[in-house]
Short mmCIF file of C-alpha atoms in Angstrom, two decimals:
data_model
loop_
_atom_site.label_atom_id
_atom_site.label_comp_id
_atom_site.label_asym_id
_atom_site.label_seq_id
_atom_site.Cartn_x
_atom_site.Cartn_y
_atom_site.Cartn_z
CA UNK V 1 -17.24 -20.15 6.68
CA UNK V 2 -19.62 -17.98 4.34
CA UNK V 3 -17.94 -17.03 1.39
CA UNK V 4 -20.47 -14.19 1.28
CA UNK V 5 -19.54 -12.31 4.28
CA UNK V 6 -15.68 -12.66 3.47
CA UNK V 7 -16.87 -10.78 0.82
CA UNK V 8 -19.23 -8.28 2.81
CA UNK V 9 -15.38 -7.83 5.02
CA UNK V 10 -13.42 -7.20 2.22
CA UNK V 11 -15.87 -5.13 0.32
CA UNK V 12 -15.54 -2.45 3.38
CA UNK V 13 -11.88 -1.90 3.40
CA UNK V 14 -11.11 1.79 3.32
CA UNK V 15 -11.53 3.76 0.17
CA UNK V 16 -8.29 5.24 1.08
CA UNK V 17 -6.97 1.69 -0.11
CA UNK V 18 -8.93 1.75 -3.11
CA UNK V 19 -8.63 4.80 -4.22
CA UNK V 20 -4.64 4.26 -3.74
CA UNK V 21 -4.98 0.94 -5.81
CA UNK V 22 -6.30 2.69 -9.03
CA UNK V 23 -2.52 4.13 -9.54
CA UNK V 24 0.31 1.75 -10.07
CA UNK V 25 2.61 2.76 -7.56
CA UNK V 26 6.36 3.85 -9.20
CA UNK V 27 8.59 1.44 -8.14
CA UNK V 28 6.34 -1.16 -10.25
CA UNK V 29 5.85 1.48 -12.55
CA UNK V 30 9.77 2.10 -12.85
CA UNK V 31 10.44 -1.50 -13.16
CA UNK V 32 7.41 -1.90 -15.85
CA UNK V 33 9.11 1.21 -18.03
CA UNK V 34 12.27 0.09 -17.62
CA UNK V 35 11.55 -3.32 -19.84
CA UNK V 36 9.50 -1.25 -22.04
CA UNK V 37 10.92 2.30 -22.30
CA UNK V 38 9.20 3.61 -25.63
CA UNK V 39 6.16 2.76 -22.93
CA UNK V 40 7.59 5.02 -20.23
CA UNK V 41 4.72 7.54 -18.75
CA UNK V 42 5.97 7.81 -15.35
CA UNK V 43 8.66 10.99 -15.03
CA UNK V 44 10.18 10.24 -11.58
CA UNK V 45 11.80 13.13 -10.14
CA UNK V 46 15.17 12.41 -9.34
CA UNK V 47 16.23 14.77 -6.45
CA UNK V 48 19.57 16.06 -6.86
CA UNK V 49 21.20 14.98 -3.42
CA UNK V 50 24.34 14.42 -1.95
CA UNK V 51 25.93 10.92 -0.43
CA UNK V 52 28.60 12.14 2.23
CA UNK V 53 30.88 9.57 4.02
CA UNK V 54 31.13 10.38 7.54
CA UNK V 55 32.65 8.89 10.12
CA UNK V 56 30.26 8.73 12.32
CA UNK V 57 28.79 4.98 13.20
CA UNK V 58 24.69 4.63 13.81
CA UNK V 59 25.85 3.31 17.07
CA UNK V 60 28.12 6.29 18.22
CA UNK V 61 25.15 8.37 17.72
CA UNK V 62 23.13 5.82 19.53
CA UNK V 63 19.97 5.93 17.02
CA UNK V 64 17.96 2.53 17.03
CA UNK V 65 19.16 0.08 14.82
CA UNK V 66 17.69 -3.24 13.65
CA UNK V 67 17.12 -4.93 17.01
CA UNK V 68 15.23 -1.78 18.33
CA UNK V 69 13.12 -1.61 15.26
CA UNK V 70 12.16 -4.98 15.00
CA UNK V 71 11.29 -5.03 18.76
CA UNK V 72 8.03 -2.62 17.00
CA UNK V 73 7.23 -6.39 14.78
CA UNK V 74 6.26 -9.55 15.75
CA UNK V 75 9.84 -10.63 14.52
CA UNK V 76 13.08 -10.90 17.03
CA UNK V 77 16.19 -11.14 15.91
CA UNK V 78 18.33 -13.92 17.66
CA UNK V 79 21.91 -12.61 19.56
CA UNK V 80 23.82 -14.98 17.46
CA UNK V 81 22.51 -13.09 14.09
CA UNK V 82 23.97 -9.67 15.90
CA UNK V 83 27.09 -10.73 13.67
CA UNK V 84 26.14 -9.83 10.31
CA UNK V 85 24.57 -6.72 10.99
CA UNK V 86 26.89 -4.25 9.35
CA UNK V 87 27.14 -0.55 10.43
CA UNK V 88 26.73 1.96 7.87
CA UNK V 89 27.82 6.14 7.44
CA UNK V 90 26.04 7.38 4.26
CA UNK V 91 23.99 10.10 4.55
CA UNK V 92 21.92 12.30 1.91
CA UNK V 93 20.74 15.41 1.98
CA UNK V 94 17.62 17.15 0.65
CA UNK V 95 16.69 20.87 1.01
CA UNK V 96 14.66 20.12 3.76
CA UNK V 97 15.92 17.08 5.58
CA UNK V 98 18.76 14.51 5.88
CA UNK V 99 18.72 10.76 5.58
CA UNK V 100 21.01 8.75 7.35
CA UNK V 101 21.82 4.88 6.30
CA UNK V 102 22.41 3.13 9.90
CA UNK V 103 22.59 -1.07 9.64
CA UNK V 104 21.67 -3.37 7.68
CA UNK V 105 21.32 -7.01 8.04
CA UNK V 106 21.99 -9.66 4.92
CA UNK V 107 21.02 -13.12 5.51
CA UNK V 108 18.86 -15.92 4.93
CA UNK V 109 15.98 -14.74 2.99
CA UNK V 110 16.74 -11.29 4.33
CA UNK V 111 17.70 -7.59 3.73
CA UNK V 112 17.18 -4.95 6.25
CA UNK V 113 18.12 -1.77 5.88
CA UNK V 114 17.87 1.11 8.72
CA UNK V 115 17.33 4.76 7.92
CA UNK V 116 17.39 7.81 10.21
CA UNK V 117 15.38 10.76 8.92
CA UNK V 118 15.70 14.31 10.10
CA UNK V 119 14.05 17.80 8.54
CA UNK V 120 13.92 20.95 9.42
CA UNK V 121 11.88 22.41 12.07
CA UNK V 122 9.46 23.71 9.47
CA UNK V 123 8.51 20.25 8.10
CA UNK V 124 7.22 17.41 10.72
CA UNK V 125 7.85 13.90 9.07
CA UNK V 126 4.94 11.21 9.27
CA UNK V 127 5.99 7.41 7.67
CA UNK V 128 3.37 6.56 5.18
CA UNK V 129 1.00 8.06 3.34
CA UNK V 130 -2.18 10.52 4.00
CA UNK V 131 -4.32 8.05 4.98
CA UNK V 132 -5.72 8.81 8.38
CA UNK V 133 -8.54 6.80 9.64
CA UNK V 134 -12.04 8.71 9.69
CA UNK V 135 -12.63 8.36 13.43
CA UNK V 136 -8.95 10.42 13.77
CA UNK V 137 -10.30 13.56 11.31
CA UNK V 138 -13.35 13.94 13.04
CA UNK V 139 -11.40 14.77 15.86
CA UNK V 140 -9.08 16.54 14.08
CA UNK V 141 -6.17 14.62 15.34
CA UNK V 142 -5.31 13.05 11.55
CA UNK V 143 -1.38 13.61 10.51
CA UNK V 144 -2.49 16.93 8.19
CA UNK V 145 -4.43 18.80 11.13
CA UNK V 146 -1.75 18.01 13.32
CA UNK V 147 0.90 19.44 11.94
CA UNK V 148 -1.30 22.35 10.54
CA UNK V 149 -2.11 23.02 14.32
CA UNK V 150 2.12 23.47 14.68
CA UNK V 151 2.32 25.70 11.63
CA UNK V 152 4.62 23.00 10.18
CA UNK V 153 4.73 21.20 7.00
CA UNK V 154 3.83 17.54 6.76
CA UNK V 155 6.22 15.35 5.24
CA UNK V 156 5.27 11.96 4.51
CA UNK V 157 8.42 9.22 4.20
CA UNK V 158 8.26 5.71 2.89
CA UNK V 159 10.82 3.66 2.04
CA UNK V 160 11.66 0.18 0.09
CA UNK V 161 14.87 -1.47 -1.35
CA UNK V 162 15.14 -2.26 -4.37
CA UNK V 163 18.05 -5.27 -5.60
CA UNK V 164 20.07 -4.54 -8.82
CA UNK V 165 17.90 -7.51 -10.41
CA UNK V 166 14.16 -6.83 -10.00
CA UNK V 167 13.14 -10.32 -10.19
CA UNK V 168 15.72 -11.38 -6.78
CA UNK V 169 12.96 -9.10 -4.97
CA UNK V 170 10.44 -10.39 -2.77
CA UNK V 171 8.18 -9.08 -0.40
CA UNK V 172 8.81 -5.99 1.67
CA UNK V 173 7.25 -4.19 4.51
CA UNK V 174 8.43 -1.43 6.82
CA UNK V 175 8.08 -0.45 9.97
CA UNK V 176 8.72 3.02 11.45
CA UNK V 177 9.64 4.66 15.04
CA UNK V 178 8.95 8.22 15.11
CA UNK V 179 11.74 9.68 17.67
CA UNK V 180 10.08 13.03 17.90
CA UNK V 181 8.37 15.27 15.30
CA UNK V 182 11.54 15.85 13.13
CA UNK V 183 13.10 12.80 13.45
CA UNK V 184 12.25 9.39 12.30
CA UNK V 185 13.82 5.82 12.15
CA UNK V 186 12.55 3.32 9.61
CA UNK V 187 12.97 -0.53 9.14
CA UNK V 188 12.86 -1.67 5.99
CA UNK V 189 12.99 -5.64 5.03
CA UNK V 190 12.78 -6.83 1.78
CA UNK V 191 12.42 -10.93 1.03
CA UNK V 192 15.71 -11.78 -1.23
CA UNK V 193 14.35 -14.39 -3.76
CA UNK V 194 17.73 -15.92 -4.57
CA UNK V 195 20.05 -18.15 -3.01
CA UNK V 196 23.49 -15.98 -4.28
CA UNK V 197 24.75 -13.47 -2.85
CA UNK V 198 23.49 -10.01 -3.26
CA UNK V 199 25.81 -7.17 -2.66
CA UNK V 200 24.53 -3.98 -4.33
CA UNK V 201 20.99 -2.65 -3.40
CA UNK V 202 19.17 0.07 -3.51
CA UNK V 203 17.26 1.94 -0.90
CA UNK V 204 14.54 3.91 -2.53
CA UNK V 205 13.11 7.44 -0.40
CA UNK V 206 9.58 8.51 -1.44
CA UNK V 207 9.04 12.21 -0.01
CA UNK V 208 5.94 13.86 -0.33
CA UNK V 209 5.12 17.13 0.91
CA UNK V 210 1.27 18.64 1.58
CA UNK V 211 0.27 22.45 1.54
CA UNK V 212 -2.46 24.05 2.02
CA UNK V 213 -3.34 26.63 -0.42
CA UNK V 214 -6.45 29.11 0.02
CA UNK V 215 -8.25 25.72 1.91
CA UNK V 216 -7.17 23.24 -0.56
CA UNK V 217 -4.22 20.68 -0.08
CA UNK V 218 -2.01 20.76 -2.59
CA UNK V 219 -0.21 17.32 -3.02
CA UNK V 220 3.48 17.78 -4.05
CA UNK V 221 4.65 15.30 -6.55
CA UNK V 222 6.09 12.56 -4.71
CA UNK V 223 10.04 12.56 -4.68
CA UNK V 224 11.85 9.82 -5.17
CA UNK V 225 15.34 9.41 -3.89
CA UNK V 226 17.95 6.57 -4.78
CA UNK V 227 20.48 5.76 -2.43
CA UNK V 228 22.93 2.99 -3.53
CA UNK V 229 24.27 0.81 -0.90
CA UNK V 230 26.86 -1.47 -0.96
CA UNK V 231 25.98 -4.63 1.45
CA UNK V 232 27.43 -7.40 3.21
CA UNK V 233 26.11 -10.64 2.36
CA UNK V 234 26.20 -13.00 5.52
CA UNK V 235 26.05 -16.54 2.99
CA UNK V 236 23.72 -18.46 5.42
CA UNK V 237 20.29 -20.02 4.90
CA UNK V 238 18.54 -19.47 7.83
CA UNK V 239 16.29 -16.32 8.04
CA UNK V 240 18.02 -13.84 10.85
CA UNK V 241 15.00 -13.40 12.64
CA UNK V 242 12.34 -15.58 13.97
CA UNK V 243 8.67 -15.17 15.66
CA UNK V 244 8.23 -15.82 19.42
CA UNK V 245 6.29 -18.59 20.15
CA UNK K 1 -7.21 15.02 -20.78
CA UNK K 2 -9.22 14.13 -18.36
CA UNK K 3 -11.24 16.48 -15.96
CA UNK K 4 -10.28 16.52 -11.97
CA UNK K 5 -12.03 14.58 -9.62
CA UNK K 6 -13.32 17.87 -7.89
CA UNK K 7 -14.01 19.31 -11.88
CA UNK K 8 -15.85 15.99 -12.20
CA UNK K 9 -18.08 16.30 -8.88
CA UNK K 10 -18.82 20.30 -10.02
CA UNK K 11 -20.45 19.08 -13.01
CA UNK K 12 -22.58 16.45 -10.91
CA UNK K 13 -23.39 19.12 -8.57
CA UNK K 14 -24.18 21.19 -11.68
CA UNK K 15 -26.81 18.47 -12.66
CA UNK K 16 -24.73 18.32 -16.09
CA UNK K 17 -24.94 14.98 -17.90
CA UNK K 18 -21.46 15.87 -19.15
CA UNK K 19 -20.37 14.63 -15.50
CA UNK K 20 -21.39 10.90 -16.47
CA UNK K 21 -19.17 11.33 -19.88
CA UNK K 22 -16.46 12.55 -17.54
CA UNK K 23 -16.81 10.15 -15.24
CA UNK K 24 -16.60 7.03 -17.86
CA UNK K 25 -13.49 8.99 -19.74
CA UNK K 26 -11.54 8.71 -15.95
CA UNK K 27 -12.85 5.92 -14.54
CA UNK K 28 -14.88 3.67 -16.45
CA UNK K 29 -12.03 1.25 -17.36
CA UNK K 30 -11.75 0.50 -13.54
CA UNK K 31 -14.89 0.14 -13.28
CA UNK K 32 -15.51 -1.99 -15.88
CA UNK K 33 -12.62 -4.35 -14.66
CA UNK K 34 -14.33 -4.82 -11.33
CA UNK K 35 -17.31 -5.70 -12.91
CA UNK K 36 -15.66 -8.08 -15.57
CA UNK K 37 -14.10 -10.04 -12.45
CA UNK K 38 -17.04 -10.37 -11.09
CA UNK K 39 -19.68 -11.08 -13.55
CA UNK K 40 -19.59 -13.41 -16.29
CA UNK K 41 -21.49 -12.72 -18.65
CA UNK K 42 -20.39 -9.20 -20.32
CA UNK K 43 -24.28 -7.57 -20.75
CA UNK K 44 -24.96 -7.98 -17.13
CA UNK K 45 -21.56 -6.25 -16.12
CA UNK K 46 -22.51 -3.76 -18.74
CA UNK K 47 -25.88 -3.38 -17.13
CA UNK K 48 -24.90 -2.68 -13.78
CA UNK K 49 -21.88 -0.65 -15.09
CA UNK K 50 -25.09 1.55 -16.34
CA UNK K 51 -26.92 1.35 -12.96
CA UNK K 52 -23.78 2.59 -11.05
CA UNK K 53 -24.00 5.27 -13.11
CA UNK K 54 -27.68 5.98 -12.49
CA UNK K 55 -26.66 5.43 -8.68
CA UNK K 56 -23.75 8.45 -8.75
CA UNK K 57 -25.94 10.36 -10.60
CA UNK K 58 -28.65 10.03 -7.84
CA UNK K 59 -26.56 10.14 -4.98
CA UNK K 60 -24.15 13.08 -5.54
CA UNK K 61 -25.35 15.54 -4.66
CA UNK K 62 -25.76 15.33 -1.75
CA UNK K 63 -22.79 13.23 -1.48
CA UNK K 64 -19.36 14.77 -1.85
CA UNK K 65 -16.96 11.85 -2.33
CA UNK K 66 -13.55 12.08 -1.27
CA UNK K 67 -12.04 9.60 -3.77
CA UNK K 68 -14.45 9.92 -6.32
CA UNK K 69 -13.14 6.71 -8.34
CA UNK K 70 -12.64 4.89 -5.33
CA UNK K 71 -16.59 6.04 -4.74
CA UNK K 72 -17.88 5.01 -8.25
CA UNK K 73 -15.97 1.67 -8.29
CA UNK K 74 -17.41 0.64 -4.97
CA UNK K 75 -20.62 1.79 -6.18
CA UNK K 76 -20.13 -0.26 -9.29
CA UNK K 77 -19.01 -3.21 -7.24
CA UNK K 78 -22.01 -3.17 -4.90
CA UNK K 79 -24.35 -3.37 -7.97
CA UNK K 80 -22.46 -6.33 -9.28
CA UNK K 81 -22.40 -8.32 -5.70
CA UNK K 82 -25.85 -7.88 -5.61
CA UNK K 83 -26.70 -8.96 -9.20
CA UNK K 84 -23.61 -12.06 -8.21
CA UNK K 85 -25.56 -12.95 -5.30
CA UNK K 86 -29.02 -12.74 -7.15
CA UNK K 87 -27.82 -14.82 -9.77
CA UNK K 88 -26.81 -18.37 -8.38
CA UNK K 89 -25.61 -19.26 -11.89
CA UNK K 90 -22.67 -16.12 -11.51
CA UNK K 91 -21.04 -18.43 -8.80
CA UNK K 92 -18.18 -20.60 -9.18
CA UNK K 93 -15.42 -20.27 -11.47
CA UNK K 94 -14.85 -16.10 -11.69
CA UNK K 95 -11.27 -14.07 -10.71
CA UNK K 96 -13.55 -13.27 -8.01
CA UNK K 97 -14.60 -16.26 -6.49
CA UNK K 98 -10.96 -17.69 -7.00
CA UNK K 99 -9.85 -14.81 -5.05
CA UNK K 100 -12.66 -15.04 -2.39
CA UNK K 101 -11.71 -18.48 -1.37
CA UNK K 102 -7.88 -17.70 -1.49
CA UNK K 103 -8.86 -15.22 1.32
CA UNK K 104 -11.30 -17.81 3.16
CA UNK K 105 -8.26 -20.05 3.05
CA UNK K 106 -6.33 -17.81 4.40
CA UNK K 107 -9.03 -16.40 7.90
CA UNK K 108 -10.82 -19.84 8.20
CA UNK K 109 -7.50 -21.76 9.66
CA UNK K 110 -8.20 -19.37 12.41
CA UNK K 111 -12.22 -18.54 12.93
CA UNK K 112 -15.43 -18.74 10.81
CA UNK K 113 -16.99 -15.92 9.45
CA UNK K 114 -20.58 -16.53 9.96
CA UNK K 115 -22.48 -13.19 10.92
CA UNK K 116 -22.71 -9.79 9.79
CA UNK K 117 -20.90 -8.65 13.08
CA UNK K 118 -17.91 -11.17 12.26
CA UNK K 119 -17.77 -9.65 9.07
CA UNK K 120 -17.54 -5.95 10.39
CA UNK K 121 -14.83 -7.36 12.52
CA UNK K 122 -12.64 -8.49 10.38
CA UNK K 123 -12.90 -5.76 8.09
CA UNK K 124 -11.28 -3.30 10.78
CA UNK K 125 -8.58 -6.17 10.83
CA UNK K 126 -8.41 -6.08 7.21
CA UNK K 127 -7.83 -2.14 7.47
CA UNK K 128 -5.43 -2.23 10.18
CA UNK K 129 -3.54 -4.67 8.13
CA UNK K 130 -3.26 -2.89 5.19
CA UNK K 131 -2.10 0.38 6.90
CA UNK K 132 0.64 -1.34 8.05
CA UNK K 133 1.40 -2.91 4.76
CA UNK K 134 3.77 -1.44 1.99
CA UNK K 135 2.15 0.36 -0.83
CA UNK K 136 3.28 -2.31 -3.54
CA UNK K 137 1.97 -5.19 -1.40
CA UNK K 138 -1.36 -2.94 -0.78
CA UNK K 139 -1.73 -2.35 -4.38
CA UNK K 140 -1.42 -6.71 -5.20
CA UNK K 141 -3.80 -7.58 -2.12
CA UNK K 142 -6.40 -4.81 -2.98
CA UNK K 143 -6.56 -5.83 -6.80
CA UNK K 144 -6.60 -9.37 -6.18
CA UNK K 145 -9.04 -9.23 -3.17
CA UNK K 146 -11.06 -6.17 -4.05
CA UNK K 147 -11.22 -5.88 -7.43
CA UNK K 148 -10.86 -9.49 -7.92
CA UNK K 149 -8.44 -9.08 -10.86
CA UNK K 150 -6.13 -12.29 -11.88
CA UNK K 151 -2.92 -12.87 -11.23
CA UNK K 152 -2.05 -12.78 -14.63
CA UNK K 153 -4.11 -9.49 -15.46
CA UNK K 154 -2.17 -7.68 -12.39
CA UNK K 155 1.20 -9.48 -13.44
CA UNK K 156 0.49 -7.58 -16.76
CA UNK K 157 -0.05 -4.17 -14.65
CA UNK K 158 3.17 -3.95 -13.00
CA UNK K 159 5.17 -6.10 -15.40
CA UNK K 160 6.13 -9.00 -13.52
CA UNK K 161 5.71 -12.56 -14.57
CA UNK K 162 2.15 -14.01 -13.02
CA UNK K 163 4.44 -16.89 -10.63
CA UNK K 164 6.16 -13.50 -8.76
CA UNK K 165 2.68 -11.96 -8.43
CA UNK K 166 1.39 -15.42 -7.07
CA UNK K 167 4.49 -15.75 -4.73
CA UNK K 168 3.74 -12.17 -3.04
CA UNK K 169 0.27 -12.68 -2.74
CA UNK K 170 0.63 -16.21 -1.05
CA UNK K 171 3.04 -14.42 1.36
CA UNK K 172 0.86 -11.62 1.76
CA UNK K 173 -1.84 -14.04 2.79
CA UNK K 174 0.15 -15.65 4.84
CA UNK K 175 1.12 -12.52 6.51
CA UNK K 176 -2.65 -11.75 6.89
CA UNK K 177 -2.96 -14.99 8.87
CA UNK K 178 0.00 -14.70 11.42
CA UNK K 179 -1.28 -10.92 11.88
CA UNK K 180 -5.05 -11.72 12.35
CA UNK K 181 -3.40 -14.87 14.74
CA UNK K 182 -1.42 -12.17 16.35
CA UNK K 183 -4.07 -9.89 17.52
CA UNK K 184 -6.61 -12.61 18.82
CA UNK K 185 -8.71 -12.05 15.79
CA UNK K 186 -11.32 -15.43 16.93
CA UNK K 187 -14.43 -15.83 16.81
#
């Protein structure tokens, strides 16, 4: 192996990537300021939302939960850890769209959280960022032409969870299912870095809207939204979900 | 405050030397990190902090970068690789190298990376990968593996202690390696 051309490989990663890089992004921002407040330079916007308890179950509804969503991974999740998946009813509403709290899973290493994301017919929601690849603007297929074509307003989602103590956090990734333009489901697993049982989390919404204004995109400030969740901690060791041979 | 990145490229496209000034006030610290991780010895990263300079001065216009610092710190880095690569004293024993052979660690369990074409090949890997990663795992893998920043310099970033930075990048790695496994990436 040449250590030179590992570095030729990593030295043409997108500048999408790099240019992201140069900004610490806010939840280690949030968690930086909060140890060091005097420090704090980071105003997150708090939207002013709404946490309704309905009675009606993710699977009543029959939106995708956390064995559909995982099916989109490498990971599977095992009948016998159907158990501790825990239905949920919260839902929050923005201006402009709703976000539902479906299932989550506690166990193991684990903590998977399922969200259902709906906006008006105005908006069309994309997970992730504004990052499209070059080949997709040159054919003018990227997420921003697209919904420009449709006379709609891009709204890109992501989404984390965040545990009351930073430092039980490990590593998280998400994975996303877009249902139709207005709708969205997302998967999100974060590594729990503790053997004790954690039963307060929060799921953490980043919204970001972009316009365009006389030929220029405008980039909304992202919005971040908190949603506290109250979990059920299965108390087993083994990770719920395993890879396929 | 500092100018705009498009304020920034006006006054290149101006011709105004102000744009260099600019430039450094926004994103000379970056740049300057990059080349500290790579480069030893603080006059040559200087140096070719100097010719990167020279470089965006000559290149835009034409050029019309999109991410201007992402631009001027690859620009910076490419100066320093090749100065790195010129300079067979520069190797061993940088954040750079340390985080070169992390990576190497991490692909050659799989496949050697031996050509030009391998390399290409795993870079649109390496970008597929990090779509699908979050942004906070992006941000750790990018700093370590691009700008070739300690763990202890990015622990200081985000405030976290170095051995939670360490423990997310060796996962991160090791998600690298069941992905690239995953997709057939051999060669």
């Amino acid at each position: 192996m040449n250590l030179k051309y590992i570095s030729d490989a990593i030295s043409s990663i997108e500048p999408e990537f790099i240019s992201e890089s140069m900004e610490i992004p806010a939840i280690f921002a949030e968690s930086k300021t909060a140890r060091k407040p005097v420090r704090r330079a980071v105003a997150i916007i708090a939207a002013v939302c709404l946490v309704l308890a309905l009675s009606v179950t993710a699977y009543a509804m029959n939106i995708p939960g956390i064995r559909e969503l995982l099916g989109f991974t490498y990971e599977k999740l095992p009948p016998e850890a159907e158990q501790y998946i825990v239905q949920h009813s919260e839902i929050i509403e923005g201006e402009h769209w709703n976000c539902r709290v479906t299932e989550s899973l506690t166990a193991g290493d684990a903590i998977m959280v399922v969200l259902n994301i709906t906006c008006d017919n105005d908006y069309i929601l994309f997970e992730g960022d504004e990052i499209p690849a070059a080949e997709e603007i040159a054919a003018g297929i990227d997420s921003f032409s697209y919904a420009e074509k449709q006379g709609r307003i891009p709204l890109y989602v992501n989404a984390d969870i965040m545990c009351e103590d930073n430092t039980l956090s490990g590593y998280a990734w998400s994975v996303g299912e877009k249902v139709s333009d207005s709708e969205l489901n997302i998967l999100i697993r974060r590594d729990k870095q503790t053997a004790d049982d954690v039963s307060e989390i929060t799921c953490v919404l980043h919204m970001r809207e972009i316009r365009l204004e006389s030929g220029e995109k405008i980039y909304d400030e992202s919005v971040q939204v908190l949603i506290p969740l109250t979990i059920f901690d299965a108390s087993v060791t083994e990770n719920p979900t395993y890879i396929p041979d | 405050m500092h100018l705009k990145d498009h304020e920034i490229t006006a006054l290149f496209f101006e011709r105004s030397e102000q744009a260099i000034d600019e430039l450094m006030k926004r994103y000379g610290k970056s740049a300057r990190n990059v080349a500290a991780n790579i480069l030893k010895n603080p006059l040559d990263a200087e140096e070719c902090i100097n010719e990167a300079c020279l470089q965006m001065w000559n290149t835009i216009p034409t050029a019309r970068p999109r991410y201007l610092g992402a631009y001027f710190c690859t620009v910076t880095r490419n100066v320093c690789l090749n100065r790195y690569h010129a300079n067979a004293s520069e190797k061993r024993n940088s954040h750079y190298d340390t985080a070169l052979e992390e990576l190497e660690n991490s692909v050659s369990a799989l496949c050697n990376v031996e050509t030009e074409a391998d390399a290409r090949r795993l870079t649109v890997y390496l970008n597929e990968f990090l779509l699908r990663l979050d942004t906070e795992s992006r941000y750790l893998f990018v700093h370590r593996c691009w700008h070739g920043d300690s763990v202890s310099a990015i622990a200081e970033q985000i405030g976290k202690t170095p051995h939670a930075v360490s423990v997310r990048l060796y996962r991160i790695r090791h998600k690298l390696q069941k992905y690239l496994q995953k997709e057939g990436f051999d060669i």
